[in-house]
Short mmCIF file of C-alpha atoms and ligand atoms in Angstrom, two decimals:
data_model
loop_
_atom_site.label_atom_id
_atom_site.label_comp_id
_atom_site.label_asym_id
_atom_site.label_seq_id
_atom_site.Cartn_x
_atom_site.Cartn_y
_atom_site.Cartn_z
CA UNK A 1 98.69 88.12 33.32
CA UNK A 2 97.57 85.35 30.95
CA UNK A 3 97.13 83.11 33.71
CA UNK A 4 94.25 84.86 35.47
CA UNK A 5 93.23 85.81 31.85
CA UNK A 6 92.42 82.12 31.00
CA UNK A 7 91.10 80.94 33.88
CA UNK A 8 87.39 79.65 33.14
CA UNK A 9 87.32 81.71 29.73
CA UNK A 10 87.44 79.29 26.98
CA UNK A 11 89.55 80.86 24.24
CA UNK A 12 86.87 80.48 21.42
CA UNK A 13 84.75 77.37 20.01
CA UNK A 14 87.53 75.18 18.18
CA UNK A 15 87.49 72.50 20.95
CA UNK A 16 89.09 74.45 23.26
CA UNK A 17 87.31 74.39 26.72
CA UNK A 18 88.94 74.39 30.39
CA UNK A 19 88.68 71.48 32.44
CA UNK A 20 88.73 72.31 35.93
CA UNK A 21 91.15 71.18 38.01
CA UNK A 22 90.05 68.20 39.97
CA UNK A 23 91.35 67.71 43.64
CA UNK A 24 92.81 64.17 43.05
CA UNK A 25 96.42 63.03 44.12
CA UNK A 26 97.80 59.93 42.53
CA UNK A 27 99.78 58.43 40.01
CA UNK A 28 101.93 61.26 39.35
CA UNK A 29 102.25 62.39 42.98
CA UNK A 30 103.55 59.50 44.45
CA UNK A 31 106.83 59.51 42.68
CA UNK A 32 109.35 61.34 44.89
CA UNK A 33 110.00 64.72 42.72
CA UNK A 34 111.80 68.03 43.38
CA UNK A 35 108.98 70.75 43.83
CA UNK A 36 108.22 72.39 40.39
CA UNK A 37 110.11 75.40 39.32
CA UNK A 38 108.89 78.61 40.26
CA UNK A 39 109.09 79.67 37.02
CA UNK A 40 106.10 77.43 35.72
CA UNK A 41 102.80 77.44 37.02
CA UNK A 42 100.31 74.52 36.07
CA UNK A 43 97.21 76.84 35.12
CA UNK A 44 95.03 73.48 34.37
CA UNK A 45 94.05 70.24 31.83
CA UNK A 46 92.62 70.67 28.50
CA UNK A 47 90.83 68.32 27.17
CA UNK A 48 91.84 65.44 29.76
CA UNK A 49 95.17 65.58 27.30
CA UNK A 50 97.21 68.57 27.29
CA UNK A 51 98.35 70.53 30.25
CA UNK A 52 98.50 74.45 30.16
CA UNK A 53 101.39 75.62 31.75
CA UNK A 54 102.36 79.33 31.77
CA UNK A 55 106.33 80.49 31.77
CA UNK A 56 106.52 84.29 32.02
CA UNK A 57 103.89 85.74 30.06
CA UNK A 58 103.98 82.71 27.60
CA UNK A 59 101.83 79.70 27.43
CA UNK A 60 103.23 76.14 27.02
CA UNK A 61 100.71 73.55 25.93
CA UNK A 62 102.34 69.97 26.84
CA UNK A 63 100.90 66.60 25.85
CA UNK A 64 100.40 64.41 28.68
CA UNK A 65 100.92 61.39 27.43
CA UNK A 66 104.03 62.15 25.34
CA UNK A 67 105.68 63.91 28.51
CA UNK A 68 105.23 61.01 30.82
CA UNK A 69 106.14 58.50 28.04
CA UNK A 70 109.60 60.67 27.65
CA UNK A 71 109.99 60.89 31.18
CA UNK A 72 109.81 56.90 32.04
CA UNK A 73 111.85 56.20 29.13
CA UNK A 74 114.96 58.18 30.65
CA UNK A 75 114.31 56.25 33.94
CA UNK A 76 113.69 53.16 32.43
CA UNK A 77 116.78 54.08 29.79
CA UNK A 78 118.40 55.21 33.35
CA UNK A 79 118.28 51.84 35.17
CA UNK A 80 118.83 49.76 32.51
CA UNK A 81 122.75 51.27 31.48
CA UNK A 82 123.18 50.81 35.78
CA UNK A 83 122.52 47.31 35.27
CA UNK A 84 118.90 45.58 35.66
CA UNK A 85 115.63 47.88 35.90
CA UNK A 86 113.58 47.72 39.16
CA UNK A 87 111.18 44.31 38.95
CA UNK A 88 107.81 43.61 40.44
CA UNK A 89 107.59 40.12 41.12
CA UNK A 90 104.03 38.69 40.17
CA UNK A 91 102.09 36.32 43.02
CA UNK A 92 100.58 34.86 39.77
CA UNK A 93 102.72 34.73 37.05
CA UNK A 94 101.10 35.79 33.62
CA UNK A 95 101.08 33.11 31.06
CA UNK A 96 101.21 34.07 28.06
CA UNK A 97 100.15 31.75 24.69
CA UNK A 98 102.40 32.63 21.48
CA UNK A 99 101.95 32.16 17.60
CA UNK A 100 105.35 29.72 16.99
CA UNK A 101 106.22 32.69 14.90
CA UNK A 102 106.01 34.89 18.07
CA UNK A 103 107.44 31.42 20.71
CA UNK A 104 110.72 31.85 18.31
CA UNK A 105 111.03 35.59 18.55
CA UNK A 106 110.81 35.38 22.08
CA UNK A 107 113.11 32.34 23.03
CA UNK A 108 115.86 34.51 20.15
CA UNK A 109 115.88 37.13 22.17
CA UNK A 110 114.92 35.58 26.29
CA UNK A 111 118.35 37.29 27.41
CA UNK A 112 117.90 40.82 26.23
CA UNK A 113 114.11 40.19 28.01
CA UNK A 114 115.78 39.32 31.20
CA UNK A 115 118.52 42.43 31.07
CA UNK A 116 115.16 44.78 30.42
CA UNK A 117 113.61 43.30 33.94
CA UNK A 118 111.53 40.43 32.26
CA UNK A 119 111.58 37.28 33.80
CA UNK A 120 110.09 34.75 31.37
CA UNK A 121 110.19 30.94 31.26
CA UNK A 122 108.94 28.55 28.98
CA UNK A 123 105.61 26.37 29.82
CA UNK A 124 105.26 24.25 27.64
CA UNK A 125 104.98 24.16 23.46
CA UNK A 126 104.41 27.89 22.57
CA UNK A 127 103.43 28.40 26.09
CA UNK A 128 105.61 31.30 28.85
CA UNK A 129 104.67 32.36 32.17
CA UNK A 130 105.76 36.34 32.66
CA UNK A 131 107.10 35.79 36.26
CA UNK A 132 108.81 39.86 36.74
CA UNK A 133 108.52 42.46 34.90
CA UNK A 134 109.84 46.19 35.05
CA UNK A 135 108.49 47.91 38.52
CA UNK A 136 106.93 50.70 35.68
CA UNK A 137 104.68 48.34 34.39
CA UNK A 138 102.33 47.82 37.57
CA UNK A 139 99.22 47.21 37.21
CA UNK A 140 99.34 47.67 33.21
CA UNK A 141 99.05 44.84 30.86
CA UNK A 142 102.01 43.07 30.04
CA UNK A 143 100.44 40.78 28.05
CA UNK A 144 99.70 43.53 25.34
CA UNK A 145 102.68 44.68 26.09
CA UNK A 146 104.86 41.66 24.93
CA UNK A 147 102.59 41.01 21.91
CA UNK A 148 103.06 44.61 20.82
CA UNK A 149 106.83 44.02 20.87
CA UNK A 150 106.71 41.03 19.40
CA UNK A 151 104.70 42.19 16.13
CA UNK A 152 107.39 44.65 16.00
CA UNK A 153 110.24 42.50 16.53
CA UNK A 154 108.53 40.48 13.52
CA UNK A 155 109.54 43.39 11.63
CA UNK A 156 112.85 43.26 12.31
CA UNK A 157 113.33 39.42 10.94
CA UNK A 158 116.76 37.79 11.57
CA UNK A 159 119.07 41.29 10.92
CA UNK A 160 117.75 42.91 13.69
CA UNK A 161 120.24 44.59 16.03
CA UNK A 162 120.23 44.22 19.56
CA UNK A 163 120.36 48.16 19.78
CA UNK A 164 117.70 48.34 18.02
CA UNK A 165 115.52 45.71 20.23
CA UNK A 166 116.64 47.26 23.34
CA UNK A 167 114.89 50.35 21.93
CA UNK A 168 111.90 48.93 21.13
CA UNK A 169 111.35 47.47 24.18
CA UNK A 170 112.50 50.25 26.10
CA UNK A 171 110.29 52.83 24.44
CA UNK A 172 106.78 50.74 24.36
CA UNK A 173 107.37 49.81 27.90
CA UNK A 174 107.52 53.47 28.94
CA UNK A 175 104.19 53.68 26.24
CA UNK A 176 102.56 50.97 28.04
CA UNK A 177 103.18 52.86 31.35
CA UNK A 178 102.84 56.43 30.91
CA UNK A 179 99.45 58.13 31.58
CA UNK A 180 97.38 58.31 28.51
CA UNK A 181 95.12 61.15 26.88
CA UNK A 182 91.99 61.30 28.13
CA UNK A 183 93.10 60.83 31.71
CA UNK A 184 91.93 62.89 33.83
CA UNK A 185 94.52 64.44 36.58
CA UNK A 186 94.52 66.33 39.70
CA UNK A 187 96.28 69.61 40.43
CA UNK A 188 99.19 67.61 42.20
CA UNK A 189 99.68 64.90 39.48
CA UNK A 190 100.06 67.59 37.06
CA UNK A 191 102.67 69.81 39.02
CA UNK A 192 104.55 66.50 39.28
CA UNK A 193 104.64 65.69 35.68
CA UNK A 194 105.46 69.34 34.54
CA UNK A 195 108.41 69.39 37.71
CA UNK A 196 110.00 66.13 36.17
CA UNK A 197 109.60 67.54 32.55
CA UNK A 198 111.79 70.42 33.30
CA UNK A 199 114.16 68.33 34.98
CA UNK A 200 114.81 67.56 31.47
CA UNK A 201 116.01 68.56 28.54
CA UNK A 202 113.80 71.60 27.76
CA UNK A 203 114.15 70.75 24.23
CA UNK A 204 111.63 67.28 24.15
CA UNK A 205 110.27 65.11 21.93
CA UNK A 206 108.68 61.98 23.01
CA UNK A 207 110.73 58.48 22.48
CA UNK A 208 108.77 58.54 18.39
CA UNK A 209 110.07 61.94 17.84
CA UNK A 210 106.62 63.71 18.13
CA UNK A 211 107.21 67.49 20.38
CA UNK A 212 106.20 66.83 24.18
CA UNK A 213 105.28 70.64 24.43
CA UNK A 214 104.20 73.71 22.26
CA UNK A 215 105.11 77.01 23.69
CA UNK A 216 103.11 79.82 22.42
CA UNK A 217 104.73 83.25 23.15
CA UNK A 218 102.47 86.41 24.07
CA UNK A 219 103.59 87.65 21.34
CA UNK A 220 102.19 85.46 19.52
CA UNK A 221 98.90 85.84 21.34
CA UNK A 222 98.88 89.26 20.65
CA UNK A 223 98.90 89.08 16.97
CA UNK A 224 96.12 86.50 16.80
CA UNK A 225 94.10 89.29 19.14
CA UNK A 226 95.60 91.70 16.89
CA UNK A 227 96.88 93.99 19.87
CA UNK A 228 99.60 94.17 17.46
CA UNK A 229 100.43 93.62 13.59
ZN1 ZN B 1 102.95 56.26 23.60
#
């Protein structure tokens, strides 16, 4: 089986090695998640980026951060068309220091903020405190956050469509608080992630349209070993 095949036998010298799996709950873990289909097993991380999963006798290389990323966005997408996303309420607001170019973009647009689970007031000339903001983002950096989507807003200038801002925020909030490459997760974390993947649509691609997961056949395996022609 490839599985056992793998295991702790590095498949060549073009970056591939195999991490092993650390014995680390977290992140991924604590979210409340139906078990992970039988059909899937996690074999491990590569790279602190990419999970190896095997279905069958196939292989399914998934990229971390692009499956988490797609994942919060349908949450975050979720709660937002039920009404207002989950907030965490800060003990000390955030305050937050604009460009004027970036004050106006953000007073244009304060309501669609507040619908996403952003609670912002003004403080002054150029000057907001960040006072909620969506439960996902805990413990991340909403400051970055906001300036990110504000530089992007910029883009947009005067035409731009609510839909479209909606989307923007939506999809770098669930950037901002996805797990990133080069994280390094335990055995639990990663069942977790792959479980709430296949809750999916099988057919993903991340909120920017890259693939959230190869699969490489045996097949295809067996021609690269040339078992076959
Ligand atoms: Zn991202």
């Amino acid at each position: 089986v490839l599985g056992a095949g793998l295991r702790g036998n590095p498949l060549g010298g073009d970056g591939f090695t195999f991490q092993p799996l650390a014995a680390r709950t977290g992140r991924m873990a604590e979210q409340d998640t139906a078990p992970l289909d039988p059909a899937f097993t996690v074999l491990g991380q590569l790279a602190a980026t990419y999970l190896l999963v095997q279905r069958g006798t196939g292989l399914i290389v998934i990229d971390q951060h692009a499956a988490h990323e797609r994942i919060l966005f349908e949450r975050y997408r979720g709660e937002y068309y039920r009404g207002t996303p989950a907030t965490t309420r800060y003990l000390v607001p955030e305050s937050l220091e604009l460009s004027p170019q970036n004050a106006l973009l953000l007073e244009q647009y304060l309501p669609q903020w507040k619908r996403m689970g952003f609670e912002i007031e003004p403080f002054g000339r150029d000057s907001y405190v960040v006072r909620e903001a969506p439960a996902l983002l805990a413990g991340k950096d909403v400051k970055a956050l906001l300036l990110e989507v504000l530089d992007e807003l910029a883009l947009f200038g005067k035409s731009g469509r609510l839909e479209e801002v909606f989307n923007e925020i939506l999809e770098r909030v669930a950037c901002h608080a996805a797990i990133r490459a080069g994280d390094a997760l335990g055995k639990a974390e990663m069942e977790a992630l792959v479980a709430q993947l296949v809750q999916l649509d099988i057919n993903l691609y991340c909120p920017h349209g890259r693939p959230v997961w190869v699969e490489i056949p045996e097949r295809e395996l067996e021609r690269r070993f040339k078992r076959i022609v």
